[in-house]
Coordinates of C-alpha atoms and ligand atoms in Angstrom, one line a residue:
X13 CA 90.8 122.5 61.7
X14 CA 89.2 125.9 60.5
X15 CA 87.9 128.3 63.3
X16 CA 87.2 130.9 60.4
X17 CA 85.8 132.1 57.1
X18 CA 87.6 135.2 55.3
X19 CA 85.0 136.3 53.5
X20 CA 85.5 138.1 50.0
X21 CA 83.2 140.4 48.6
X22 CA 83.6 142.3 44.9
X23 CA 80.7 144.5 43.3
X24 CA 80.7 146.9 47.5
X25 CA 83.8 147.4 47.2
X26 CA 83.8 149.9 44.5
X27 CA 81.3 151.9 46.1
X28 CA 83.4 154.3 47.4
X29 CA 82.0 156.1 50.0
X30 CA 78.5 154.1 50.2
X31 CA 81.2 151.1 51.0
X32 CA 80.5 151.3 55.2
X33 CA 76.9 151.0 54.4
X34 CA 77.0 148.3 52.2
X35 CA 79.9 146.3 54.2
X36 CA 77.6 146.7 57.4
X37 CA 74.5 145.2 55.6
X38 CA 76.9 142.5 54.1
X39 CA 78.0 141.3 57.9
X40 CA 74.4 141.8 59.1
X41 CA 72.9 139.0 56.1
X42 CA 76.0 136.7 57.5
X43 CA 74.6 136.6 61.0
X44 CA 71.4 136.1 59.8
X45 CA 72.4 133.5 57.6
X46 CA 74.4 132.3 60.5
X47 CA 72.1 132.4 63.0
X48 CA 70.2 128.7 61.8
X49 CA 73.9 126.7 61.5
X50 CA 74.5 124.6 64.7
X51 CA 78.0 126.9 66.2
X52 CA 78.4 130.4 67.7
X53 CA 79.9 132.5 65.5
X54 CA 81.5 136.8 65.5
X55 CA 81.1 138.2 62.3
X56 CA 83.7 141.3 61.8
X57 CA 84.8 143.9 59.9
X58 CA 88.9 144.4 59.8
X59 CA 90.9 146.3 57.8
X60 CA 88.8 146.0 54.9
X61 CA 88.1 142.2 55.0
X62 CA 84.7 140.0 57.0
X63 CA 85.3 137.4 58.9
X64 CA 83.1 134.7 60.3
X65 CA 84.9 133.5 63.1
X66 CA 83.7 130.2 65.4
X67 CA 83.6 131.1 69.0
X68 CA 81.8 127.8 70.0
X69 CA 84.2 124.6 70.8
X70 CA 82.4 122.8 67.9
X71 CA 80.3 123.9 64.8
X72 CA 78.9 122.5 61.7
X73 CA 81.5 122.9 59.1
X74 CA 78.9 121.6 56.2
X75 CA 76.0 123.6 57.4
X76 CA 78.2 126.7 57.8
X77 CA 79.4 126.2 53.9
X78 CA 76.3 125.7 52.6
X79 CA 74.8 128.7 54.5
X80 CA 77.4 131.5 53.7
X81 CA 76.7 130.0 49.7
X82 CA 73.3 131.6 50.1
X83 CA 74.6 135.2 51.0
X84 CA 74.1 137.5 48.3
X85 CA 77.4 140.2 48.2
X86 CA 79.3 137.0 48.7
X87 CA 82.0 136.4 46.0
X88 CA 83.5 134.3 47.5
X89 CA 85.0 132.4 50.9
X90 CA 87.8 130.5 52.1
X91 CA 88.1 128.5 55.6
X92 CA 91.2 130.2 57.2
X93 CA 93.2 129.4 59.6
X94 CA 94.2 132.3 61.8
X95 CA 97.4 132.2 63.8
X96 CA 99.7 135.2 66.1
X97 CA 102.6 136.2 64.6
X98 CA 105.3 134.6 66.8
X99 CA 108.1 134.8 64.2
X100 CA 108.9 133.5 61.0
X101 CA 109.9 129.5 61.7
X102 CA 106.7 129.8 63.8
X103 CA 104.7 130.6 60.6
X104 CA 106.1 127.9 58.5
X105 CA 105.5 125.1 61.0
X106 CA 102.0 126.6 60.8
X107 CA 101.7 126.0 57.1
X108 CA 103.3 123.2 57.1
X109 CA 101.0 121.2 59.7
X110 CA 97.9 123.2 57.7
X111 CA 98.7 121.8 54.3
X112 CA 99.0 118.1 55.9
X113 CA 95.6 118.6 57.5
X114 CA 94.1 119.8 54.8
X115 CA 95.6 117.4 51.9
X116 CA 96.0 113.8 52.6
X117 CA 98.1 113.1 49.2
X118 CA 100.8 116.2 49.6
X119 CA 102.5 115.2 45.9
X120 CA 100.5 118.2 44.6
X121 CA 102.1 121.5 43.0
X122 CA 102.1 125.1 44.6
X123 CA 102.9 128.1 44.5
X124 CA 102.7 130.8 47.6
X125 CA 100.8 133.5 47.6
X126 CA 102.1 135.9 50.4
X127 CA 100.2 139.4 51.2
X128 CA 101.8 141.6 53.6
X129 CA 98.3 144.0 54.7
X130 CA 100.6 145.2 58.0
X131 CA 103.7 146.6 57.0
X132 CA 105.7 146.4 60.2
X133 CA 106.2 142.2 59.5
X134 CA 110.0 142.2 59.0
X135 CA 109.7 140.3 55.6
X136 CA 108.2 141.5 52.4
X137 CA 106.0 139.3 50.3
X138 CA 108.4 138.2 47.7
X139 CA 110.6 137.3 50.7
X140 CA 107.8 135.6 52.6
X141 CA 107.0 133.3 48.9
X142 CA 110.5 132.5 48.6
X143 CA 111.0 131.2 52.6
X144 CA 107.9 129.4 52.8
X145 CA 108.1 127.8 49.4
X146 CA 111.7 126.4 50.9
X147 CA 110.0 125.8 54.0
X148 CA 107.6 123.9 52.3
X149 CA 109.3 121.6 49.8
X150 CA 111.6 120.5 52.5
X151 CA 108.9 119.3 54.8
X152 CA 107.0 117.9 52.0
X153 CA 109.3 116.4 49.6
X154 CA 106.7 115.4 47.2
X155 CA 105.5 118.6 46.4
X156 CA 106.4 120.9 43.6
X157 CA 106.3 124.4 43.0
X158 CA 104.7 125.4 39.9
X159 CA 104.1 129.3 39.9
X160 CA 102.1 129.6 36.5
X161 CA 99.6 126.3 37.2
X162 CA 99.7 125.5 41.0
X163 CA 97.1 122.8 42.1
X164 CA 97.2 124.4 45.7
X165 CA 97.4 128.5 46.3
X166 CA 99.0 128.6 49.2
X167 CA 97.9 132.1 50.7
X168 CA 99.4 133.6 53.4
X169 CA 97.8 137.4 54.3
X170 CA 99.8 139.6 57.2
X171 CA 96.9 141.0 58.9
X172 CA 96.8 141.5 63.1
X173 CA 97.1 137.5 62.5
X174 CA 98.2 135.7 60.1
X175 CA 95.9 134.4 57.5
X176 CA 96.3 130.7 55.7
X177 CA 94.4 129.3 53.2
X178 CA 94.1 127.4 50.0
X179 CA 90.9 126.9 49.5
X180 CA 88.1 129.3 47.7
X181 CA 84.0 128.5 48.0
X182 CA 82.3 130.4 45.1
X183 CA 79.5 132.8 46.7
X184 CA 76.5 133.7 45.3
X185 CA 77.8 137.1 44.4
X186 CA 75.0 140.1 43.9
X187 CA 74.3 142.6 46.7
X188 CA 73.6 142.3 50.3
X189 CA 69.9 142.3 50.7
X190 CA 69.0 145.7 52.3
X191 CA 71.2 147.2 50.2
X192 CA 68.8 148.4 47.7
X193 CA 65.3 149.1 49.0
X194 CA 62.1 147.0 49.0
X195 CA 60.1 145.5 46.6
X196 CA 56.3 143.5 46.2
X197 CA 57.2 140.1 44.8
X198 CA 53.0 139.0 43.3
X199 CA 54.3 135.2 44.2
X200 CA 52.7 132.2 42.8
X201 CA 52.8 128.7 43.0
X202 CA 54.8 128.4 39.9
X203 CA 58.3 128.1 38.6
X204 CA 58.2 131.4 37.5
X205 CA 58.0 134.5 40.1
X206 CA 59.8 132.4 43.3
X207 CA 63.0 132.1 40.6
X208 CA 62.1 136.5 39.5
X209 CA 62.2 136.8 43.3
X210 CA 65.4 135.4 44.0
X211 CA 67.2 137.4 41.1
X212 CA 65.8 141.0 42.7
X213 CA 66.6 139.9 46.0
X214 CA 70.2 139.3 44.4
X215 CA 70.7 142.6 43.5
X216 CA 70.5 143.7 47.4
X217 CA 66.6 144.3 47.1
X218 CA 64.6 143.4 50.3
X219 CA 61.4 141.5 49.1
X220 CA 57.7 141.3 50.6
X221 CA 55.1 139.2 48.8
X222 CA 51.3 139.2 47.7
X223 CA 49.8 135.7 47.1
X224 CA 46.6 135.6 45.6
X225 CA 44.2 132.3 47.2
X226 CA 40.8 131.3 45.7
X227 CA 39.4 129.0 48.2
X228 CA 37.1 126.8 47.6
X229 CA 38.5 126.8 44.3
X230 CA 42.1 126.9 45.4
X231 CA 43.1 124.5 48.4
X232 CA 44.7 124.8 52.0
X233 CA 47.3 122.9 49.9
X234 CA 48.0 125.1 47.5
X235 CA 48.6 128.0 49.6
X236 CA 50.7 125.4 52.0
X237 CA 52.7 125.5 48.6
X238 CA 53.4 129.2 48.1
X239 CA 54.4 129.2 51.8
X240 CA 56.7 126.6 50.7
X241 CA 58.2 128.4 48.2
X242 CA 58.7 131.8 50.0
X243 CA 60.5 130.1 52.9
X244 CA 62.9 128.7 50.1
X245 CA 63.6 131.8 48.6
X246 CA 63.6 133.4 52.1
X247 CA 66.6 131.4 52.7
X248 CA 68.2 134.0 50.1
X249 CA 66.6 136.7 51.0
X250 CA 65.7 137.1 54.5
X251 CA 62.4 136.6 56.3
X252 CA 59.3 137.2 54.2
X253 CA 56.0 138.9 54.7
X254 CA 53.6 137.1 52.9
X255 CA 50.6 139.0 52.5
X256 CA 47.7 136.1 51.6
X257 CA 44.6 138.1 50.1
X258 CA 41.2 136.1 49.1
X259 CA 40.7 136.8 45.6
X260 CA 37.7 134.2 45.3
X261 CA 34.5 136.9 45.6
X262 CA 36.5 139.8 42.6
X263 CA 37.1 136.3 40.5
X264 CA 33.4 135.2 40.7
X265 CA 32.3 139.1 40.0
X266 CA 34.6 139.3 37.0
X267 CA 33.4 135.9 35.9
X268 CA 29.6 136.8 36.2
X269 CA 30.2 140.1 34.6
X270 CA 32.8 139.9 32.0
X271 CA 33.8 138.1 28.7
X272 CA 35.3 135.0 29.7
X273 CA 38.1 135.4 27.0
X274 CA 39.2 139.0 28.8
X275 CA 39.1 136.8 32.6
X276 CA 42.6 136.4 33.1
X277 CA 44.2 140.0 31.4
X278 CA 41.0 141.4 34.0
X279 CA 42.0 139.8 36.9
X280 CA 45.5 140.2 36.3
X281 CA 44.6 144.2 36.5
X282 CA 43.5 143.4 39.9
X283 CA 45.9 141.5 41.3
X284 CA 48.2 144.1 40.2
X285 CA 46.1 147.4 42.0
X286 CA 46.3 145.1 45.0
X287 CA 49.6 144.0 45.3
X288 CA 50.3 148.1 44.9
X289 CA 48.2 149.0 47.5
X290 CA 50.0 146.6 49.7
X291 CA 53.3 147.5 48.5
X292 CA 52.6 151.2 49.2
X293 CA 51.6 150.4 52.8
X294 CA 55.1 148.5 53.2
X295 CA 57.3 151.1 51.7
X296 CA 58.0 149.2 48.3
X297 CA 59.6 151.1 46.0
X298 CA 57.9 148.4 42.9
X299 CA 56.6 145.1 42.0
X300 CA 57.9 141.8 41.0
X301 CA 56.3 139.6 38.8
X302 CA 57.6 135.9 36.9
X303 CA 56.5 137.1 33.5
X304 CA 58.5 136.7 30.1
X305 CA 57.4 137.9 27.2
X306 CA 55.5 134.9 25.0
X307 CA 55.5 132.9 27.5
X308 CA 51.6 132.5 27.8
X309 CA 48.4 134.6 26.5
X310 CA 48.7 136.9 29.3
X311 CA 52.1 137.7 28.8
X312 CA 52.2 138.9 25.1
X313 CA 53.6 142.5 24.2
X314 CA 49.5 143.7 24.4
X315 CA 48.8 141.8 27.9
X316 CA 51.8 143.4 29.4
X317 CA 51.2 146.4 28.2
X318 CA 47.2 146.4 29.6
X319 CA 48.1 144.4 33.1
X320 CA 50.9 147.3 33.3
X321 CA 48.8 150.7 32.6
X322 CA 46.9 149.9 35.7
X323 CA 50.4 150.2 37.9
X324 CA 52.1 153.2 39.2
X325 CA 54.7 152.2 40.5
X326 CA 57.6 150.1 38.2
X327 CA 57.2 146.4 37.9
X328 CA 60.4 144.4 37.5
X329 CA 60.2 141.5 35.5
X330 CA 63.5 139.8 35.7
X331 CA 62.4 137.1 33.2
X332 CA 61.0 139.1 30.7
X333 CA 63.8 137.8 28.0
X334 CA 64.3 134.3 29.8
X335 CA 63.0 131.2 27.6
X336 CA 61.4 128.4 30.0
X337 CA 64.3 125.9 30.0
X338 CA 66.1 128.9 31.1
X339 CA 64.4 129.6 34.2
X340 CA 63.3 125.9 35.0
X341 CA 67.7 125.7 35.5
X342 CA 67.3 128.5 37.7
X343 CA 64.9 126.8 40.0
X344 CA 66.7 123.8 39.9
X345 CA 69.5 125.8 41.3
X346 CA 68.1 127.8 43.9
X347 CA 65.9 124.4 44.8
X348 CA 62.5 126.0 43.9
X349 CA 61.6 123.2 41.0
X350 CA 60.5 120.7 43.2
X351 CA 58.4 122.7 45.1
X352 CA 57.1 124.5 42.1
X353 CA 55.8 121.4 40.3
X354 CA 54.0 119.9 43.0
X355 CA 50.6 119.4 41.1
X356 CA 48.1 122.1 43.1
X357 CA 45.4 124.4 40.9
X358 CA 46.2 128.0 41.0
X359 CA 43.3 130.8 41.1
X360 CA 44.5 131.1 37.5
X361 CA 44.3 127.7 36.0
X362 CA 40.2 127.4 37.5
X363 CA 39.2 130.2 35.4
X364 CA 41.3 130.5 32.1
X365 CA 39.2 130.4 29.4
X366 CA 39.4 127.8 26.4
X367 CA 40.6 131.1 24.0
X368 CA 41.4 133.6 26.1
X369 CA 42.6 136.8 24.3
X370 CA 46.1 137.2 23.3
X371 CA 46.1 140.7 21.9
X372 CA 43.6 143.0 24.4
X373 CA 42.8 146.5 23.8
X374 CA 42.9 148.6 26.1
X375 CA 39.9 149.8 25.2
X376 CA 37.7 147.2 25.2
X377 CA 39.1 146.5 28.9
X378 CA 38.7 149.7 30.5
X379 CA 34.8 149.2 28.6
X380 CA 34.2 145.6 30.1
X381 CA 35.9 146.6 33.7
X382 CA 33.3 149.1 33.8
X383 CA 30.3 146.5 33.6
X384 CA 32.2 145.4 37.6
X385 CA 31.2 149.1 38.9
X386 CA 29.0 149.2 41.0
X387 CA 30.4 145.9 43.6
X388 CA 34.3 146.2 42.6
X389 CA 35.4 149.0 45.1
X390 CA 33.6 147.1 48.2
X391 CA 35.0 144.0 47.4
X392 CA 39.0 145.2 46.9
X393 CA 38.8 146.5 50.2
X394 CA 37.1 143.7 51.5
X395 CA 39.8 141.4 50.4
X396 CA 42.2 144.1 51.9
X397 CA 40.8 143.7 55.0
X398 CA 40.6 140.1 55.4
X399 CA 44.6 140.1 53.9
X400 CA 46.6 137.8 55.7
X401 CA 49.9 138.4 56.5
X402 CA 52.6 135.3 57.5
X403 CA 55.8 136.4 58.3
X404 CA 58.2 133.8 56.1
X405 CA 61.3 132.6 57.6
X406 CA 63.2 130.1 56.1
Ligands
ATP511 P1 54.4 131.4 37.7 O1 55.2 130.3 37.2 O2 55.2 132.4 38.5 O3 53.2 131.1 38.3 P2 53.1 131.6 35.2 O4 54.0 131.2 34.1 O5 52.2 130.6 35.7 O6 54.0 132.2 36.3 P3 51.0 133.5 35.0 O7 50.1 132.6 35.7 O8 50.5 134.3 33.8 O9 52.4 132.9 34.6 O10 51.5 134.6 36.1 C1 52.4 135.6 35.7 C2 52.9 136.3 37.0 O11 51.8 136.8 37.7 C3 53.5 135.3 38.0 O12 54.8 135.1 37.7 C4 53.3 136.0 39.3 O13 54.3 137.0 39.5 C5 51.9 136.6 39.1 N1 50.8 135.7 39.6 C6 50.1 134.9 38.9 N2 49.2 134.2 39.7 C7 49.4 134.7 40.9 C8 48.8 134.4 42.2 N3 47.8 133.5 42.4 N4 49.2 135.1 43.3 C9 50.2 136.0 43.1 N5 50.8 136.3 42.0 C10 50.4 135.7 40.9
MG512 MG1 51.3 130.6 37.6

């Protein structure tokens, strides 16, 4: 019955002049979102409204639903039927064979919502509310009208066609991604950073990715996992570059040469100067990581704080104040968890020492990172070089 989506967008509309922009990213994301879902579809700007319109003789209704419940900038959309002004009578016919399509038990309440966008239609809205509402109860005597509680909205919008529809599909809301820049997403196998990646990505940010793989000690598995989990949260986002750098020879070297209690805060230093040197390659305005504050040794106030000085550009930690249960929802939501608790090693789980520290010094780690001198410089760019990059579609 429906050969459209009006689609209903809040947070771009108040950006005033910036509003083209951001309404021409928004109706990009669609088609892209689009593009996967078996139908054809035109995705079009008109008179301050997106629609996604079927152009196909058949589509996937289900698969085009749960598609456009992905796009961020999406408040929220409602299958429409679009018919040509042909006169009043015409319309109510209309209405009335859409709300016995759409409802097999008609002994609901109403209440009609008319919006006249072109003023040249010969009724106004409160005129339009009143006929139909007649129109209605006689052609469906067990209905009610009920304008303070209706169980069906009946909305009728005066646009080049006529718009009807009653029913409203929550969207993800946030920003269209593209919107807002780009950003380095340091993505592990965990239930953290996938779920800190999806909520920058909300906000409209484009997102690349840096996985770090320790094979031997880290399995083809493993990094199957991570490309797992990137083409889940690419189905948010858009298509990922997943830059895959082998970390194994800096572990060994920080293992051979350091304290074994300062291992992790050490090579989380690392990790971090070479997630920046990629994301300064790619244009990426910051970094993403999954920490929150507590969470484990390395994320205390004093490990943030040490694991941060070596980065120059802003890292965005969406979780920072998010207890565990809190994000393990999020995952659920975005369908990460599963994924996430699949039981591979990550290059952080070989090495952690029994007691590692929970309150560095700065000091003392600048003083031990020193001991990694005189081989450190040759083997960052080696695992720069030997980076490699999957491009991430979901
Ligand atoms: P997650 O659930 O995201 O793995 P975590 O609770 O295991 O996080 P840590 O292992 O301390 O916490 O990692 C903190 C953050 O550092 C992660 O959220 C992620 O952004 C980044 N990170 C950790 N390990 C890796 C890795 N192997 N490759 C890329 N990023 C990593
Ligand atoms: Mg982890």
């Amino acid at each position: 019955m429906y050969r459209a989506f009006l689609i209903k967008y809040g947070e771009i509309g108040v950006k005033g002049k910036n509003r083209y922009v951001f309404e021409d990213m928004l109706v990009k994301q669609i088609r892209f979102a689009l593009n996967p879902v078996d139908g054809e579809f035109e995705v079009r700007k008109e008179q301050g409204r997106i629609y996604a319109e079927v152009i196909s003789d058949e589509y996937d209704y289900d698969e085009t639903v749960a598609a456009l419940k992905n796009v961020f900038g999406i408040v929220a959309f409602c299958p429409v039927v679009l018919v040509d002004d042909e006169g009043f009578d015409k319309l109510a016919e209309d209405v009335v064979r859409y709300l016995k399509a759409a409802y097999q038990k008609t002994d609901f309440t109403f209440k009609v919502n008319a919006r006249r966008a072109r003023k040249n239609y010969p009724m106004n809205s409160m005129e339009i509310n009143a006929a139909l509402g007649e129109k209605i109860l006689d052609a469906l005597p067990e209905t009610k009208v009920d304008v303070h509680n209706p169980e069906v909205m009946v909305s009728i919008e005066v646009r080049n066609q006529i718009n009807i529809y009653s029913t409203e599909i929550p969207g993800p809301g946030g920003m269209p991604v593209g919107s807002a820049g780009r950003a380095m997403l340091l993505l592990s196998g965990g239930i953290d950073s996938p779920v800190a990646g999806y909520m920058i990505a909300k906000r409209g940010v484009e997102i690349e990715a840096t996985y770090f793989h320790a094979p031997p000690y880290t399995s083809e598995r493993a990094k199957q996992k991570v490309v797992d989990l990137a083409k889940i949260v690419a189905k948010y986002s858009g298509p990922i570059k997943l830059h895959v750098v082998n970390f194994t020879d800096i572990q060994l070297y920080i293992y051979e040469k350091c304290p074994h209690e300062e291992l992790t805060i050490i090579m989380r230093r690392y990790m971090m100067r070479i997630a920046q040197h990629f994301a300064e390659n790619h244009k990426c305005l910051g970094l993403i990581t999954g920490e929150s504050i507590g969470q484990v040794a390395s994320q205390t106030m004093q490990s943030l704080m040490v694991t941060n000085e070596v980065c120059e550009m802003p890292v965005y930690r969406p979780l920072i104040g998010f207890d565990k249960q809190e994000i393990v929802e999020i995952s659920e939501k975005i369908g990460t968890y599963e994924t996430s608790i699949q039981p591979f090693e990550d290059c952080c789980t070989i090495f952690v020492a029994k007691h590692p520290v929970t309150k560095p010094s700065l000091k003392v780690i600048r003083n031990s990172e020193k001991k990694l001198e005189e081989k450190i410089d040759e083997l960052m760019q080696e695992a720069i070089d030997t980076t490699e990059t999957i491009l991430v579609e979901a």
